[in-house]
PDB file of N, CA and C in Angstrom:
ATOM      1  N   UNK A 218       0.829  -1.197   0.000  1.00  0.00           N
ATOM      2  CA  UNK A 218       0.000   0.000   0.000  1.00  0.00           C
ATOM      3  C   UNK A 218       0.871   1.257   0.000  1.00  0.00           C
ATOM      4  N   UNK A 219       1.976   1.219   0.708  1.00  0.00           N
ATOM      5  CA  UNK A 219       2.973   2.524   0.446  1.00  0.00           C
ATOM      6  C   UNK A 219       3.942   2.777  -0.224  1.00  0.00           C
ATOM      7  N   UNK A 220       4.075   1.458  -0.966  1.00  0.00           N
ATOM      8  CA  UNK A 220       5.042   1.422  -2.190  1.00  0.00           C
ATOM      9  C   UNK A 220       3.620   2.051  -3.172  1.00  0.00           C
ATOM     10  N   UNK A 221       2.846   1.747  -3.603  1.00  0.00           N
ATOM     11  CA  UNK A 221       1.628   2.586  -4.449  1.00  0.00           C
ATOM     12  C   UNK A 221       1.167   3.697  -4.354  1.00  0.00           C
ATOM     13  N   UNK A 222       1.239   4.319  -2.679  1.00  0.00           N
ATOM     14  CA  UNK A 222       1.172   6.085  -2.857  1.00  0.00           C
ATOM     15  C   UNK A 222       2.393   6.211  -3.235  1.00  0.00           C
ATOM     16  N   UNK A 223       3.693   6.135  -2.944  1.00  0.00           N
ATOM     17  CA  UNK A 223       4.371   6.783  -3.147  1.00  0.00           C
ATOM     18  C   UNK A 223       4.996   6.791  -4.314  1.00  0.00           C
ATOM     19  N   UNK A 224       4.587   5.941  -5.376  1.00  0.00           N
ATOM     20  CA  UNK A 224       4.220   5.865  -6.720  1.00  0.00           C
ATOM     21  C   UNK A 224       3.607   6.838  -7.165  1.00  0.00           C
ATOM     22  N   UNK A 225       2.329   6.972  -7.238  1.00  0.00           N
ATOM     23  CA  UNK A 225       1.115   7.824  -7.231  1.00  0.00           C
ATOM     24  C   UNK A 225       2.088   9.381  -7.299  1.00  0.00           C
ATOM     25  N   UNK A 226       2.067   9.773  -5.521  1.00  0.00           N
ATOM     26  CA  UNK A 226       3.034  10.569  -5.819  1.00  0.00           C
ATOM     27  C   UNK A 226       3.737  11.282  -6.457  1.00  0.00           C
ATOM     28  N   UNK A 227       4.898  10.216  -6.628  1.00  0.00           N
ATOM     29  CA  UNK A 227       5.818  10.112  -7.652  1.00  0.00           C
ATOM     30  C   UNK A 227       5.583  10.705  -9.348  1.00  0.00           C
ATOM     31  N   UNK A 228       4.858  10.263  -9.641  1.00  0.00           N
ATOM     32  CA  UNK A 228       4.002  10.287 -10.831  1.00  0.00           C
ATOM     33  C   UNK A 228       3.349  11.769 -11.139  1.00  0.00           C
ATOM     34  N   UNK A 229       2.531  11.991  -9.916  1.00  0.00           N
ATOM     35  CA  UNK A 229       1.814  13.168 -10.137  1.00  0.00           C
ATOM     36  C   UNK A 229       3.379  14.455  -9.854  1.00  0.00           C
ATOM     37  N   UNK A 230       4.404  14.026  -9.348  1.00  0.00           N
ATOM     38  CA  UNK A 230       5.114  14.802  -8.868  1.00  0.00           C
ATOM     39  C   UNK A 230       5.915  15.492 -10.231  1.00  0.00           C
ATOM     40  N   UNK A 231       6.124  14.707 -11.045  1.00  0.00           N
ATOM     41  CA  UNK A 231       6.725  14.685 -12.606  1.00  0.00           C
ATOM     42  C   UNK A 231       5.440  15.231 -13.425  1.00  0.00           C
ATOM     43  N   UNK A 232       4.354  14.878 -13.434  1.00  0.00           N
ATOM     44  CA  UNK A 232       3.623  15.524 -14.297  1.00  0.00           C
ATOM     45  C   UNK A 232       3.685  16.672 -13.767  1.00  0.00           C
ATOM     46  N   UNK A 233       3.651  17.834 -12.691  1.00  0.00           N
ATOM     47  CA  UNK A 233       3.758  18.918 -13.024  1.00  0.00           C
ATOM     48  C   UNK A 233       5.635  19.465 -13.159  1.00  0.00           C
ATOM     49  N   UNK A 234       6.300  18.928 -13.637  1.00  0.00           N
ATOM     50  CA  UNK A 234       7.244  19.356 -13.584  1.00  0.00           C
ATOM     51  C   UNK A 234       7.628  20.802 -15.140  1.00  0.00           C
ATOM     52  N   UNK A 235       6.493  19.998 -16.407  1.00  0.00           N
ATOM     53  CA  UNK A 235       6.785  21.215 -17.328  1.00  0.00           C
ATOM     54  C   UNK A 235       6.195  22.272 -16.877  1.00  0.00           C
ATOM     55  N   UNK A 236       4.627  22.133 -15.980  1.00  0.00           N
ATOM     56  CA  UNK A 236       3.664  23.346 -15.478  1.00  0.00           C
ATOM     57  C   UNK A 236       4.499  24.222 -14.104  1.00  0.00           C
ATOM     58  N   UNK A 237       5.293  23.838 -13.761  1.00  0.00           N
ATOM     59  CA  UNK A 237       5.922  24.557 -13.211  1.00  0.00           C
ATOM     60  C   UNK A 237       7.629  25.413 -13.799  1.00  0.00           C
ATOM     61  N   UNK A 238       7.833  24.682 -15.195  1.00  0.00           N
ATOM     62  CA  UNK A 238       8.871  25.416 -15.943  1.00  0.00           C
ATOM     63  C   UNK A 238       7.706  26.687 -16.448  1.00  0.00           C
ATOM     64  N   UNK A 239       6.905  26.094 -17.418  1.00  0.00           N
ATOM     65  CA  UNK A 239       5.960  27.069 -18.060  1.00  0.00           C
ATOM     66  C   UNK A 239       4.995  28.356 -17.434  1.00  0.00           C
ATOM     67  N   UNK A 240       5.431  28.276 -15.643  1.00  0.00           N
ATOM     68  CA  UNK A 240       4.385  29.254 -15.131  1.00  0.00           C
ATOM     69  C   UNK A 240       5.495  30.140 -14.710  1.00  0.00           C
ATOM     70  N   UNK A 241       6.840  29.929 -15.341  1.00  0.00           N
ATOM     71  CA  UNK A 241       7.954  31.017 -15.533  1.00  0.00           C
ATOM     72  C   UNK A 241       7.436  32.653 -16.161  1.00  0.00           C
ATOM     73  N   UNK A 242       7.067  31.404 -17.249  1.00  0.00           N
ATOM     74  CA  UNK A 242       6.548  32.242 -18.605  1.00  0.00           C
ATOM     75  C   UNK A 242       5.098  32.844 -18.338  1.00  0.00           C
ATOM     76  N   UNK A 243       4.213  31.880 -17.875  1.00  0.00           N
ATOM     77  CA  UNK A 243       2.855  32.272 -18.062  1.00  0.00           C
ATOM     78  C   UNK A 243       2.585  33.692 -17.041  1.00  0.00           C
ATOM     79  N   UNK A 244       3.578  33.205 -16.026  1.00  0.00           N
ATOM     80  CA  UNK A 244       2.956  34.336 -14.660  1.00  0.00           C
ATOM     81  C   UNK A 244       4.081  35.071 -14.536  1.00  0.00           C
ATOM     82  N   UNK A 245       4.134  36.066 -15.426  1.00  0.00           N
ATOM     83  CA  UNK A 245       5.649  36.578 -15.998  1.00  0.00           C
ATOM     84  C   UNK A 245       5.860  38.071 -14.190  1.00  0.00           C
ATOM     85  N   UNK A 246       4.401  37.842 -13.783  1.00  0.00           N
ATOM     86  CA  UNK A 246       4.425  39.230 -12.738  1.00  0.00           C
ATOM     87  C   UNK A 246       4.747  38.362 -11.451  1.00  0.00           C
ATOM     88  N   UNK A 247       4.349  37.254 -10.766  1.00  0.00           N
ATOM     89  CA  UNK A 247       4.678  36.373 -10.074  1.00  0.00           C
ATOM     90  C   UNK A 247       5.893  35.478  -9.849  1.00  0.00           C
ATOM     91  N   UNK A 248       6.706  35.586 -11.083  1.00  0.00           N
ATOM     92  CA  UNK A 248       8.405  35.101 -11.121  1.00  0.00           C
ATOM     93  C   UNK A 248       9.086  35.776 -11.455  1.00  0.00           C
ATOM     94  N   UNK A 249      10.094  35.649 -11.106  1.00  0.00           N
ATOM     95  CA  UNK A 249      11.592  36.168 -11.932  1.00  0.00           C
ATOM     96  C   UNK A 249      11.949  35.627 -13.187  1.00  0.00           C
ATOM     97  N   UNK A 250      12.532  35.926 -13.906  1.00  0.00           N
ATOM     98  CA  UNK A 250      12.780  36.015 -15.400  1.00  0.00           C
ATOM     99  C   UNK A 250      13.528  34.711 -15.071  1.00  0.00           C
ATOM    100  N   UNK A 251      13.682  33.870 -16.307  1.00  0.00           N
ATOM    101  CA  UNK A 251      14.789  32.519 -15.724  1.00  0.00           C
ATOM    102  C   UNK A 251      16.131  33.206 -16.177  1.00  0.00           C
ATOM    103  N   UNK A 252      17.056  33.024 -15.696  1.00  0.00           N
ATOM    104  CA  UNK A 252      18.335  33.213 -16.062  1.00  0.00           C
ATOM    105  C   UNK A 252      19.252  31.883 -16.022  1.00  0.00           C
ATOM    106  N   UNK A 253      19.127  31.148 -15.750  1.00  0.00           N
ATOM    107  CA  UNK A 253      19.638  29.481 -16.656  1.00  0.00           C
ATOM    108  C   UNK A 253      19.323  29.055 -18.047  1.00  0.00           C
ATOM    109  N   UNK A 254      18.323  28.795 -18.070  1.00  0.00           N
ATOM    110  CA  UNK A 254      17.391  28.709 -18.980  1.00  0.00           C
ATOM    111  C   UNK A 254      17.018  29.490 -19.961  1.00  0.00           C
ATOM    112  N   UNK A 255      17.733  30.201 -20.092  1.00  0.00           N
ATOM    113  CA  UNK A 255      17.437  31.143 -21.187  1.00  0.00           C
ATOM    114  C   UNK A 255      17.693  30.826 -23.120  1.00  0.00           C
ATOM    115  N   UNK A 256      16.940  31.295 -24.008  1.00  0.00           N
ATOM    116  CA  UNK A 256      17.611  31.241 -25.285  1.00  0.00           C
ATOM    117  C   UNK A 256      18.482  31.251 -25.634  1.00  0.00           C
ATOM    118  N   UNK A 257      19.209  32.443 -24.856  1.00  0.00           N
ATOM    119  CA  UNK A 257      20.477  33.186 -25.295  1.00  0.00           C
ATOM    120  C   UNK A 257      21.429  32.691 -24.090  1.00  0.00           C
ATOM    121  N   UNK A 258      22.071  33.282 -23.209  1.00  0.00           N
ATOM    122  CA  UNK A 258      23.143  32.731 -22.661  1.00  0.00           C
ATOM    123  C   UNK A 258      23.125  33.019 -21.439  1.00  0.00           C
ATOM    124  N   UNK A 259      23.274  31.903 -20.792  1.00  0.00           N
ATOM    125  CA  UNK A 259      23.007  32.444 -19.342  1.00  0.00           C
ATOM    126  C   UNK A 259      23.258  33.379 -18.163  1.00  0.00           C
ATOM    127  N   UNK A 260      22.648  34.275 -17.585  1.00  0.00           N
ATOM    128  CA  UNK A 260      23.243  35.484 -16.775  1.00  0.00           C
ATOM    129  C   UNK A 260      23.245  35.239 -15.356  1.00  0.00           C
ATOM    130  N   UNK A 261      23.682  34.105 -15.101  1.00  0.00           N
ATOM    131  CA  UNK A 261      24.359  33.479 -14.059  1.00  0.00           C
ATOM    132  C   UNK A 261      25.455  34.261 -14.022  1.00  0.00           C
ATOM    133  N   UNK A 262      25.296  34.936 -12.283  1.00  0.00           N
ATOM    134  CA  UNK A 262      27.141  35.551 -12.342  1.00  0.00           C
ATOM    135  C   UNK A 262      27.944  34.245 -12.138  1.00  0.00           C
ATOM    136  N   UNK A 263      29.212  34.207 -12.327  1.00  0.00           N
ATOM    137  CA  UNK A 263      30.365  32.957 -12.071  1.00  0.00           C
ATOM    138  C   UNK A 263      30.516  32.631 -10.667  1.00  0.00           C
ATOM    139  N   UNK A 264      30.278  33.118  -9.981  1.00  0.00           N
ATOM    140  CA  UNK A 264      30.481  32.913  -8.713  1.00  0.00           C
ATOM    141  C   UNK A 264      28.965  31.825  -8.245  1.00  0.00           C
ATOM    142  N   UNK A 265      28.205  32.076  -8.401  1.00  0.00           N
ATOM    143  CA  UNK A 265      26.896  31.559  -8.415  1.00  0.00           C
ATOM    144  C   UNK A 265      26.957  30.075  -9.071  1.00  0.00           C
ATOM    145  N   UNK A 266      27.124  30.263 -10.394  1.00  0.00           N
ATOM    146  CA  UNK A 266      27.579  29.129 -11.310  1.00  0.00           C
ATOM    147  C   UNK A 266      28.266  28.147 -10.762  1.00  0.00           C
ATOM    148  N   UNK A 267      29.343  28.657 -10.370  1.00  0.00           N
ATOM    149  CA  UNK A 267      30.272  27.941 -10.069  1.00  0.00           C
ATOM    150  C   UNK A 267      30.048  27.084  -8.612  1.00  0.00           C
ATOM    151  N   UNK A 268      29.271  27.777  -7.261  1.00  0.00           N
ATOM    152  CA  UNK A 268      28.556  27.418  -6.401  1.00  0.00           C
ATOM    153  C   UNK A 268      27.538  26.303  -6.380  1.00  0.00           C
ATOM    154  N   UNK A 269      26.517  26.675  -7.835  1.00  0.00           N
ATOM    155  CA  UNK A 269      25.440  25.272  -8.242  1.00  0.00           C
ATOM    156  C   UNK A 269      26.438  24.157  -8.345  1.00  0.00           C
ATOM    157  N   UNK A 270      27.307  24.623  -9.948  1.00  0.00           N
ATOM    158  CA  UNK A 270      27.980  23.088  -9.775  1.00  0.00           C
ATOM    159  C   UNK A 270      27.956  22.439  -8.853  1.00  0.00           C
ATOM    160  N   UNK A 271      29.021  23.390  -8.036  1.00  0.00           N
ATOM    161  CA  UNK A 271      29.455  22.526  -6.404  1.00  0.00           C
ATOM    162  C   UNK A 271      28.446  21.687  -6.363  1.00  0.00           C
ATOM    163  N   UNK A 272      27.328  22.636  -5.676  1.00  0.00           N
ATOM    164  CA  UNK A 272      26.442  21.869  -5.036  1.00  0.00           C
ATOM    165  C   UNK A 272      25.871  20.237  -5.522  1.00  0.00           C
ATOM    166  N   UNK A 273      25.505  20.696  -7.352  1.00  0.00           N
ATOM    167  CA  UNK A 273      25.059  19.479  -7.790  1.00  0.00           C
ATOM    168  C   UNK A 273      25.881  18.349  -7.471  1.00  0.00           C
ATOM    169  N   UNK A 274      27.278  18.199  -7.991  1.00  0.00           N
ATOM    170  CA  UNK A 274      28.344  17.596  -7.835  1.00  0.00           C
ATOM    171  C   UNK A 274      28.264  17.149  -6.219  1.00  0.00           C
ATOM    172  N   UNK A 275      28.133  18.093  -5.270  1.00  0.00           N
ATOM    173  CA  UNK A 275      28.604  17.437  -4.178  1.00  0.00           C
ATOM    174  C   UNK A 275      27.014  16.208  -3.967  1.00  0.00           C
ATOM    175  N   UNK A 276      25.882  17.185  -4.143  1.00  0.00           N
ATOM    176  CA  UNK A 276      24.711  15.834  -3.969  1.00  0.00           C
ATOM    177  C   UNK A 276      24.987  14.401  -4.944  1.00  0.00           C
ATOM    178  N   UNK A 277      25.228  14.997  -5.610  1.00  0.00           N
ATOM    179  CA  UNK A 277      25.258  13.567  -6.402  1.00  0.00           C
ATOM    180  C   UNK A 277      26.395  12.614  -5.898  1.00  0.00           C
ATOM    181  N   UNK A 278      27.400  12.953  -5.630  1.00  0.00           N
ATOM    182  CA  UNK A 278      28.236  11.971  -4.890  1.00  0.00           C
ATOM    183  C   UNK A 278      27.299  11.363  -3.867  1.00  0.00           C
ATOM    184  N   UNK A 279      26.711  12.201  -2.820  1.00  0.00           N
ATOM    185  CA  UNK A 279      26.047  11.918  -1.882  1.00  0.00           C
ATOM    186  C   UNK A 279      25.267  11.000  -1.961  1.00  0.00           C
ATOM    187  N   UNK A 280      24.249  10.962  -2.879  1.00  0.00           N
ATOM    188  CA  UNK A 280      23.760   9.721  -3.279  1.00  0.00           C
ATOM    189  C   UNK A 280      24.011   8.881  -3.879  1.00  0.00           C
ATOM    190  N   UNK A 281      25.281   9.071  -4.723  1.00  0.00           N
ATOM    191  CA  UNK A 281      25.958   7.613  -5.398  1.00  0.00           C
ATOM    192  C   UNK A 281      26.705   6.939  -3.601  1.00  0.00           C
ATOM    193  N   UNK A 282      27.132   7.857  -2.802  1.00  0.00           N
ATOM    194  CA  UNK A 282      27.101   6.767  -1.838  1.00  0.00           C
ATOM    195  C   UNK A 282      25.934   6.244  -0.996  1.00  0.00           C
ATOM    196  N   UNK A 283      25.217   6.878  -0.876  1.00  0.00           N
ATOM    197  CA  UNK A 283      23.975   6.728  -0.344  1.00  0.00           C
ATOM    198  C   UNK A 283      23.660   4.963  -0.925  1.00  0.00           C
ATOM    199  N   UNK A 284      23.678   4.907  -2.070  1.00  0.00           N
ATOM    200  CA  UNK A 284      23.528   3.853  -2.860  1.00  0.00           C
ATOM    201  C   UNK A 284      24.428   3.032  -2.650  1.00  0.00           C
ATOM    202  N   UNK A 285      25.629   3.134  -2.423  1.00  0.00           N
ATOM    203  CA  UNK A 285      26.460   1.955  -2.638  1.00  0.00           C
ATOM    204  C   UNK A 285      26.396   1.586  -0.979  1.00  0.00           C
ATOM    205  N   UNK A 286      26.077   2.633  -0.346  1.00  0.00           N
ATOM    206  CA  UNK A 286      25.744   1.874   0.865  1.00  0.00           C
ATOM    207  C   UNK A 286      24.655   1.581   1.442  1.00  0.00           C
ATOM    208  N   UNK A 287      23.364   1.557   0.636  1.00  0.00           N
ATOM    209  CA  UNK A 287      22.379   0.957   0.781  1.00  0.00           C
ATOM    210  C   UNK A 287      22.630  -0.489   0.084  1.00  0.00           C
ATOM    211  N   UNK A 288      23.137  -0.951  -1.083  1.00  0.00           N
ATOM    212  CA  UNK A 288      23.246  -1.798  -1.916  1.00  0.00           C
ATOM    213  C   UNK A 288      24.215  -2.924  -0.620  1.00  0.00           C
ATOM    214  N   UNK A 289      25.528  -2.376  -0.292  1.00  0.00           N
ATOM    215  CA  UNK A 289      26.516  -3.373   0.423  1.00  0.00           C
ATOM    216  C   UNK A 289      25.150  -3.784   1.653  1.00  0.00           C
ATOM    217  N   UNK A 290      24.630  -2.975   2.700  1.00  0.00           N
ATOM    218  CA  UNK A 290      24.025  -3.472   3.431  1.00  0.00           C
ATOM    219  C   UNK A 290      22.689  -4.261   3.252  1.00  0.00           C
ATOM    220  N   UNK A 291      22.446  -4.222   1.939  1.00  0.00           N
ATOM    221  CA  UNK A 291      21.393  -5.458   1.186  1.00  0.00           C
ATOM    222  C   UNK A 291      21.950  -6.587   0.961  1.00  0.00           C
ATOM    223  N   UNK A 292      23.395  -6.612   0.932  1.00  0.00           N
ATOM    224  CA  UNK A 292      24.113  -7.733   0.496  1.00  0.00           C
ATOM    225  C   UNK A 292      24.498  -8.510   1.804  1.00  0.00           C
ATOM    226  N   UNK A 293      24.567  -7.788   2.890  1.00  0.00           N
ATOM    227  CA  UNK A 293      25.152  -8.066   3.665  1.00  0.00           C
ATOM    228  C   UNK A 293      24.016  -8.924   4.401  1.00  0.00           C
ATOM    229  N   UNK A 294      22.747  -8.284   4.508  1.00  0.00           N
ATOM    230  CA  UNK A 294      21.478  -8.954   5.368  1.00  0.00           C
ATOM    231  C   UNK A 294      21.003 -10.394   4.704  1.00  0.00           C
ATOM    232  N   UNK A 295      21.432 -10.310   3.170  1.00  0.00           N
ATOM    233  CA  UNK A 295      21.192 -11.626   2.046  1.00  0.00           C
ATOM    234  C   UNK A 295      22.342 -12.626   2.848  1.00  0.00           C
ATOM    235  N   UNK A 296      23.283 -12.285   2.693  1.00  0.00           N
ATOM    236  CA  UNK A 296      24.463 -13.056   3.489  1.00  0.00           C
ATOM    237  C   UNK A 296      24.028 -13.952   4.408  1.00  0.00           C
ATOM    238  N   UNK A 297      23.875 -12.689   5.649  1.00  0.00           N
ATOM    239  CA  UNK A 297      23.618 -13.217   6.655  1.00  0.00           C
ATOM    240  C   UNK A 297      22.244 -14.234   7.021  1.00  0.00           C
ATOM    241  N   UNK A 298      21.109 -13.979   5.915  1.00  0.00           N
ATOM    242  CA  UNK A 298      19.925 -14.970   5.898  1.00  0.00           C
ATOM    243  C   UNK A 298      20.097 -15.804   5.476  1.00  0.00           C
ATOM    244  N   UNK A 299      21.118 -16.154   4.402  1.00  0.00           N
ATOM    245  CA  UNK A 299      21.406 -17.182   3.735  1.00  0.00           C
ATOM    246  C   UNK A 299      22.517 -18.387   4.632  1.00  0.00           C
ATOM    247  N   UNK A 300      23.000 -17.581   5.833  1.00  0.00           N
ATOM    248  CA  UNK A 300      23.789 -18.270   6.691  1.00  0.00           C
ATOM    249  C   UNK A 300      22.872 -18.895   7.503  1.00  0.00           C
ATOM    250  N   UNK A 301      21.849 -18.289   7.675  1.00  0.00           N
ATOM    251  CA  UNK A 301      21.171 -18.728   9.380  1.00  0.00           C
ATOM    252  C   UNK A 301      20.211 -19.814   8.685  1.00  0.00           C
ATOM    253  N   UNK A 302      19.940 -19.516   7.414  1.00  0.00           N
ATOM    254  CA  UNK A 302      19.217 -21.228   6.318  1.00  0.00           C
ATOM    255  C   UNK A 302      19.674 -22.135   6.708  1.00  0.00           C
ATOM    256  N   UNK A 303      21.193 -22.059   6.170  1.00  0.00           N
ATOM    257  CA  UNK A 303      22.129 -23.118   6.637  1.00  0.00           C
ATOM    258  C   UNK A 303      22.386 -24.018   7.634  1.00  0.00           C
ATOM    259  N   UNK A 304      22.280 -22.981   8.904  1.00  0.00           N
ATOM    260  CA  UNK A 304      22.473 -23.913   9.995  1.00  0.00           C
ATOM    261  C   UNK A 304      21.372 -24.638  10.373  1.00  0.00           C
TER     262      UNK A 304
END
């Protein structure tokens, strides 16, 4: 049952993902202009820029370990069930 909301969720969470690029545009008095995203070239100062990277870069490590140490301690509990079969 909570693997299926959080599916659900999931799902509805991505469908608004263009309606929230597009209400950039639509609700031009309610946002700021995009400056990533732009046609032309982005007016990201460098310092800023250079800060996102970081950031992306540093999350994403974060969860590539996140993962490899969710994955070893899946391996490890398989292990260990597969030992206590045994005896």
């Amino acid at each position: 049952e909570r693997a299926r909301f959080s599916a659900v969720v999931g799902i509805l969470g991505l469908v608004l993902v263009p309606f929230i690029h597009l209400s950039v545009y639509l609700f031009r008095t309610l946002h700021p202009t995009p400056i990533l995203l732009k046609a032309s070239r982005p007016s990201l100062p460098s310092d800023m820029l250079t800060t996102l990277l970081f950031s992306i870069g540093t999350f994403t490590l974060l969860y590539i370990g996140f993962v490899v140490t969710r994955y070893g301690l899946a391996r490890a509990q398989v292990a260990r069930n597969s030992e206590g079969a045994d005896a």
